[in-house]
Amino acid sequence: MLARIDHLGSFSNSSEDLTIAINNNGRYGYLVASKGAAQFLFNPIVGVFVTKYAISRDLFDDFMVDLTLRFGYRKPMLIGDTVLFGSTIAFAYSGSYFQLLMTRILQGLASSVTAVTGMALLAATYLHDDERSRAMGIGIGGLSFGVVIGPVYGSVLYEFVGHDVPFLVLAATILMVIREFSSPVSAFFQLLSDPLILIVAGNIFLLNLDVSIVMAFLPIRLLEVDAPATWQLGLVVLPTSVGYLLASLIFPRIPSIPRWLRGFLGLFISVVCLVILGWVVTFEGMLIVTSFLGLALGMVSTAMQPIFAHLVDLKHGALYGNVYAISDMSVCLAMFLGPLVGGVIVYKYGFEW
């Protein structure tokens, strides 16, 4: 899209000059990072709002709980979907770098509503630890499924149908989606002062930092070492999401593997994958390595997310909205810092660094 806006030519005639022009002074990284930055900033606001309007199960019966879950979460989710719908259409018709940047920021605002509220709603609905773990595995699988099909869906439709079609189809889909959600400031900072909460958030941050850099710059790396078709730029990051999806569906069903061990192994595998990925120069090799990296991300995510809810149950009075705001903030911070810093490092020192 940056190449089209700046009339730089097509990827079929890609060269080192083209990749340098696309990522001029790290601007490609800034564009990718802007959505995560906006989402990171808005997540505390969303988490506080949800906690403020959450219900106490000690004061209402099951009917009132169900009633509030059905109607009390509707307004913020409608607002989030509406902003996401508008920004998706705007992205299709953005004609300058500044316009692309502004629409990415709006997408971050909308995503902060949908991501935080989704996990908080699962935590509030499923109270038994095993049941909650399975439900969150499915929830994380749903998130990863969007990432699985996104790059391939976007690059294939972009090349064979048109640059605006992926966004218009997605906008039409958003119109069919209505979700629900509902959380005080002091409670939010109370969670932030809990070292156990911060340790869990730190694990999630580290893995998503890995993935944010790979998702943003592996297509650029492929352009640098090969002359790929446009559809390959989406496919090269697909295994990351496939591995994530498989891990999120499989590991919650294996209770014999402790969560701490699952998280430790996921971090270790990611280190090995990153070392190898820095020196892989073939399309096939990238596919293999990113498969294991996605598996590592799924292992850590499925281990850490239920621990968030468990810690809140033990110590913080079921402030699920706030704790999953912190959870998603760690993801967004990684998605913000990875491309932001990575764009400059790739531009100045190369992909290996």
Coordinates of C-alpha atoms in Angstrom, one line a residue, residues 5-332:
I5 CA 0.6 5.5 -2.6
D6 CA 4.1 6.7 -3.4
H7 CA 4.0 5.2 -6.9
L8 CA 7.0 3.1 -6.3
G9 CA 6.0 0.2 -8.5
S10 CA 4.8 -3.4 -7.8
F11 CA 6.3 -6.1 -5.7
S12 CA 6.8 -8.2 -8.7
N13 CA 9.6 -5.9 -9.6
S14 CA 10.9 -5.6 -6.0
S15 CA 14.4 -4.7 -5.2
E16 CA 16.5 -3.5 -2.3
D17 CA 15.7 0.1 -3.3
L18 CA 12.0 -0.6 -3.1
T19 CA 12.2 -2.0 0.4
I20 CA 14.3 0.9 1.5
A21 CA 11.7 3.3 0.0
I22 CA 8.8 1.6 1.7
N23 CA 10.5 1.6 5.1
N24 CA 12.2 5.0 4.6
N25 CA 13.6 6.1 8.0
G26 CA 11.5 3.3 9.7
R27 CA 8.1 4.7 8.6
Y28 CA 6.7 1.2 7.8
G29 CA 7.4 0.3 11.5
Y30 CA 5.8 3.5 12.7
L31 CA 2.6 2.7 10.7
V32 CA 2.4 -0.9 12.0
A33 CA 3.2 0.3 15.6
S34 CA 0.6 3.1 15.7
K35 CA -2.4 0.7 16.1
G36 CA -0.7 -1.1 19.1
A37 CA 0.2 2.3 20.6
A38 CA -3.3 3.6 20.4
Q39 CA -4.7 0.3 21.8
F40 CA -2.1 0.4 24.7
L41 CA -3.2 4.0 25.7
F42 CA -6.9 3.3 25.5
N43 CA -6.9 -0.1 27.3
P44 CA -6.8 1.4 30.9
I45 CA -9.7 3.6 30.1
V46 CA -11.7 0.7 28.8
G47 CA -10.7 -1.5 31.8
V48 CA -11.7 1.2 34.3
F49 CA -15.1 1.7 32.5
V50 CA -15.8 -2.0 32.6
T51 CA -15.0 -2.4 36.3
K52 CA -17.2 0.7 37.1
Y53 CA -20.2 -0.9 35.5
A54 CA -19.6 -4.6 36.5
I55 CA -22.0 -6.5 38.7
S56 CA -21.5 -8.0 42.1
R57 CA -22.8 -11.6 42.2
D58 CA -23.4 -11.1 45.9
L59 CA -26.1 -8.4 45.2
F60 CA -28.0 -9.8 42.2
D61 CA -29.5 -13.1 41.4
D62 CA -28.7 -15.2 38.4
F63 CA -31.5 -13.6 36.4
M64 CA -30.1 -10.1 37.0
V65 CA -26.6 -11.2 36.1
D66 CA -27.8 -12.7 32.9
L67 CA -29.8 -9.5 32.1
T68 CA -26.8 -7.3 32.7
L69 CA -24.5 -9.5 30.6
R70 CA -27.0 -9.3 27.8
F71 CA -27.7 -5.6 27.8
G72 CA -25.1 -3.8 30.0
Y73 CA -22.2 -4.6 27.7
R74 CA -24.0 -3.7 24.4
K75 CA -23.2 0.1 24.2
P76 CA -19.4 0.0 24.4
M77 CA -19.2 -3.0 22.0
L78 CA -21.4 -1.2 19.5
I79 CA -19.2 1.9 19.8
G80 CA -16.1 -0.2 19.3
D81 CA -17.6 -2.0 16.3
T82 CA -18.8 1.3 14.7
V83 CA -15.3 2.8 15.0
L84 CA -13.8 -0.3 13.6
F85 CA -16.2 -0.3 10.7
G86 CA -15.5 3.3 9.9
S87 CA -11.7 3.0 10.1
T88 CA -11.7 -0.1 8.0
I89 CA -13.5 1.6 5.2
A90 CA -11.3 4.7 5.6
F91 CA -8.2 2.5 5.3
A92 CA -9.3 1.3 1.9
Y93 CA -9.4 4.8 0.5
S94 CA -6.5 6.5 2.3
G95 CA -4.4 8.3 -0.2
S96 CA -1.5 9.4 2.0
Y97 CA 0.8 8.1 4.8
F98 CA -0.9 10.5 7.3
Q99 CA -4.3 9.1 6.4
L100 CA -3.1 5.5 6.8
L101 CA -1.6 6.5 10.2
M102 CA -4.8 8.1 11.5
T103 CA -7.0 5.1 10.5
R104 CA -4.6 2.7 12.2
I105 CA -4.9 4.8 15.4
L106 CA -8.7 4.5 15.2
Q107 CA -8.4 0.8 14.7
G108 CA -6.4 0.6 17.9
L109 CA -9.1 2.5 19.7
A110 CA -11.8 0.1 18.5
S111 CA -9.6 -3.0 19.3
S112 CA -9.0 -1.9 22.8
V113 CA -12.8 -2.2 23.4
T114 CA -13.3 -5.6 21.7
A115 CA -10.1 -7.4 23.0
V116 CA -10.4 -6.3 26.7
T117 CA -14.1 -6.9 27.0
G118 CA -14.0 -10.3 25.3
M119 CA -11.6 -11.8 27.7
A120 CA -13.2 -10.2 30.7
L121 CA -16.6 -11.5 29.7
L122 CA -15.2 -15.1 29.5
A123 CA -13.6 -14.7 33.0
A124 CA -16.8 -13.5 34.5
T125 CA -18.9 -16.2 32.8
Y126 CA -16.8 -19.3 33.5
L127 CA -15.9 -19.5 37.2
H128 CA -14.5 -23.1 37.5
D129 CA -10.7 -23.1 36.7
D130 CA -10.8 -26.0 34.2
E131 CA -13.9 -24.7 32.4
R132 CA -12.5 -21.2 32.3
S133 CA -9.2 -22.5 30.9
R134 CA -11.0 -24.3 28.1
A135 CA -13.2 -21.3 27.3
M136 CA -10.2 -19.0 27.2
G137 CA -8.4 -21.5 24.9
I138 CA -11.3 -21.2 22.5
G139 CA -11.4 -17.4 22.9
I140 CA -7.6 -17.1 22.2
G141 CA -8.1 -19.5 19.3
G142 CA -10.8 -17.1 17.9
L143 CA -8.3 -14.2 18.2
S144 CA -5.6 -16.2 16.6
F145 CA -7.9 -17.3 13.8
G146 CA -8.3 -13.7 12.7
V147 CA -4.5 -13.5 12.6
V148 CA -4.3 -16.8 10.8
I149 CA -6.4 -15.7 7.8
G150 CA -5.7 -12.0 7.9
P151 CA -2.3 -11.8 6.1
V152 CA -3.2 -14.4 3.5
Y153 CA -6.7 -13.1 3.0
G154 CA -5.4 -9.6 2.6
S155 CA -2.5 -10.3 0.3
V156 CA -4.4 -12.6 -2.0
L157 CA -7.4 -10.3 -2.4
Y158 CA -5.1 -7.3 -2.8
E159 CA -3.3 -8.9 -5.7
F160 CA -6.0 -10.7 -7.5
V161 CA -9.1 -8.5 -6.9
G162 CA -8.0 -5.0 -5.8
H163 CA -6.4 -3.0 -3.1
D164 CA -9.7 -1.8 -1.5
V165 CA -11.6 -5.2 -1.6
P166 CA -10.1 -6.8 1.5
F167 CA -11.1 -3.8 3.6
L168 CA -14.6 -3.5 2.1
V169 CA -15.4 -7.2 2.7
L170 CA -14.1 -6.9 6.2
A171 CA -16.2 -3.8 6.9
A172 CA -19.3 -5.7 5.6
T173 CA -18.5 -8.5 8.0
I174 CA -18.2 -6.1 10.9
L175 CA -21.7 -4.9 10.3
M176 CA -22.9 -8.4 11.1
V177 CA -21.0 -8.6 14.3
I178 CA -22.5 -7.3 17.6
R179 CA -20.9 -8.1 20.9
E180 CA -21.4 -7.3 24.5
F181 CA -19.3 -6.0 27.5
S182 CA -19.1 -3.8 30.5
S183 CA -15.0 -1.9 34.8
P184 CA -12.8 2.1 39.2
V185 CA -9.4 3.7 38.7
S186 CA -8.0 2.7 42.1
A187 CA -8.8 -0.9 41.4
F188 CA -6.8 -0.7 38.1
F189 CA -3.7 0.6 39.9
Q190 CA -4.1 -1.9 42.6
L191 CA -3.7 -4.6 40.0
L192 CA -0.7 -2.8 38.5
S193 CA 1.0 -2.9 41.9
D194 CA 0.7 -6.7 42.2
P195 CA 4.0 -8.2 41.3
L196 CA 2.4 -11.5 40.3
I197 CA 0.1 -9.7 37.9
L198 CA 3.1 -7.9 36.4
I199 CA 5.1 -11.2 36.0
V200 CA 2.3 -12.8 34.1
A201 CA 1.9 -9.7 31.9
G202 CA 5.6 -9.7 31.3
N203 CA 5.5 -13.2 29.9
I204 CA 2.7 -12.2 27.5
F205 CA 4.7 -9.1 26.5
L206 CA 7.8 -11.0 25.7
L207 CA 6.2 -13.5 23.4
N208 CA 4.1 -10.9 21.6
L209 CA 7.2 -8.7 21.2
D210 CA 8.7 -11.6 19.2
V211 CA 5.7 -12.0 17.1
S212 CA 5.2 -8.3 16.4
I213 CA 8.6 -8.0 14.9
V214 CA 8.2 -11.2 12.8
M215 CA 4.7 -10.2 11.6
A216 CA 5.9 -6.7 10.7
F217 CA 9.3 -7.3 9.1
L218 CA 9.5 -10.9 7.8
P219 CA 7.7 -9.9 4.6
I220 CA 10.2 -7.1 4.2
R221 CA 13.0 -9.6 4.8
L222 CA 11.5 -11.9 2.2
L223 CA 11.6 -9.0 -0.3
E224 CA 15.2 -8.3 0.6
V225 CA 16.5 -11.9 -0.1
D226 CA 14.1 -13.0 -2.8
A227 CA 11.7 -11.7 -5.4
P228 CA 8.4 -13.0 -4.1
A229 CA 4.8 -12.6 -5.4
T230 CA 2.6 -10.5 -3.4
W231 CA 0.6 -13.5 -2.1
Q232 CA 3.8 -14.9 -0.6
L233 CA 4.2 -11.9 1.6
G234 CA 1.1 -12.9 3.5
L235 CA 1.8 -16.6 3.4
V236 CA 5.2 -16.2 5.0
V237 CA 3.7 -15.2 8.4
L238 CA 0.8 -17.6 8.2
P239 CA 2.6 -20.5 10.1
T240 CA 3.1 -18.2 13.1
S241 CA -0.7 -17.9 13.5
V242 CA -1.3 -21.6 12.7
G243 CA 1.1 -22.6 15.4
Y244 CA -0.6 -20.2 17.8
L245 CA -4.1 -21.6 16.9
L246 CA -3.0 -25.2 17.4
A247 CA -1.4 -24.5 20.7
S248 CA -4.4 -22.6 22.0
L249 CA -6.7 -25.5 21.1
I250 CA -4.4 -28.4 22.2
F251 CA -2.6 -27.4 25.4
P252 CA -5.6 -26.4 27.5
R253 CA -6.8 -30.0 27.1
I254 CA -3.6 -31.4 28.6
P255 CA -3.9 -30.5 32.3
S256 CA -1.0 -32.8 33.1
I257 CA 1.5 -30.1 31.8
P258 CA 1.7 -27.4 34.6
R259 CA 1.1 -23.9 33.3
W260 CA 4.4 -22.7 34.6
L261 CA 6.2 -25.4 32.6
R262 CA 4.2 -24.6 29.5
G263 CA 5.1 -20.9 29.8
F264 CA 8.8 -21.7 30.4
L265 CA 9.0 -24.0 27.4
G266 CA 7.2 -21.5 25.2
L267 CA 9.7 -18.8 26.1
F268 CA 12.6 -21.2 25.5
I269 CA 11.3 -22.3 22.1
S270 CA 10.9 -18.7 21.1
V271 CA 14.5 -17.9 21.8
V272 CA 15.7 -20.7 19.6
C273 CA 13.3 -19.7 16.8
L274 CA 14.5 -16.1 16.9
V275 CA 18.2 -17.1 16.7
I276 CA 17.5 -19.3 13.7
L277 CA 15.1 -16.8 12.0
G278 CA 17.8 -14.1 11.9
W279 CA 19.8 -16.2 9.4
V280 CA 17.1 -18.0 7.4
V281 CA 17.0 -16.7 3.8
T282 CA 14.6 -19.1 2.1
F283 CA 10.8 -18.9 1.9
E284 CA 10.4 -22.5 3.0
G285 CA 12.8 -22.1 5.9
M286 CA 10.9 -19.1 7.2
L287 CA 7.7 -21.1 7.1
I288 CA 9.2 -23.9 9.3
V289 CA 10.7 -21.6 11.9
T290 CA 7.6 -19.4 12.2
S291 CA 5.5 -22.5 12.8
F292 CA 7.4 -23.2 16.0
L293 CA 7.4 -19.6 17.0
G294 CA 3.6 -19.5 16.8
L295 CA 3.4 -22.7 18.8
A296 CA 5.5 -21.0 21.5
L297 CA 3.2 -18.0 21.6
G298 CA 0.2 -20.2 22.0
M299 CA 1.8 -22.2 24.8
V300 CA 2.6 -19.0 26.8
S301 CA -0.8 -17.3 26.1
T302 CA -2.9 -20.3 27.1
A303 CA -0.8 -20.8 30.2
M304 CA -0.9 -17.1 31.3
Q305 CA -4.4 -15.9 30.6
P306 CA -6.2 -18.3 33.1
I307 CA -3.6 -17.4 35.7
F308 CA -4.7 -13.8 35.4
A309 CA -8.2 -14.8 36.4
H310 CA -7.0 -17.1 39.1
L311 CA -4.9 -14.3 40.7
V312 CA -7.9 -11.9 40.6
D313 CA -10.1 -14.5 42.2
L314 CA -7.7 -15.0 45.0
K315 CA -6.7 -11.5 45.8
H316 CA -8.7 -8.8 43.9
G317 CA -12.4 -9.5 44.1
A318 CA -13.1 -10.5 40.5
L319 CA -11.9 -7.3 38.7
Y320 CA -11.8 -9.1 35.4
G321 CA -12.2 -6.1 33.2
N322 CA -9.2 -4.4 34.7
V323 CA -6.9 -7.4 34.7
Y324 CA -7.7 -8.2 31.1
A325 CA -7.1 -4.6 30.2
I326 CA -3.6 -5.1 31.7
S327 CA -3.3 -8.3 29.7
D328 CA -4.2 -6.7 26.5
M329 CA -2.0 -3.7 27.3
S330 CA 1.0 -6.0 27.5
V331 CA 0.1 -7.4 24.0
C332 CA -0.4 -3.9 22.6

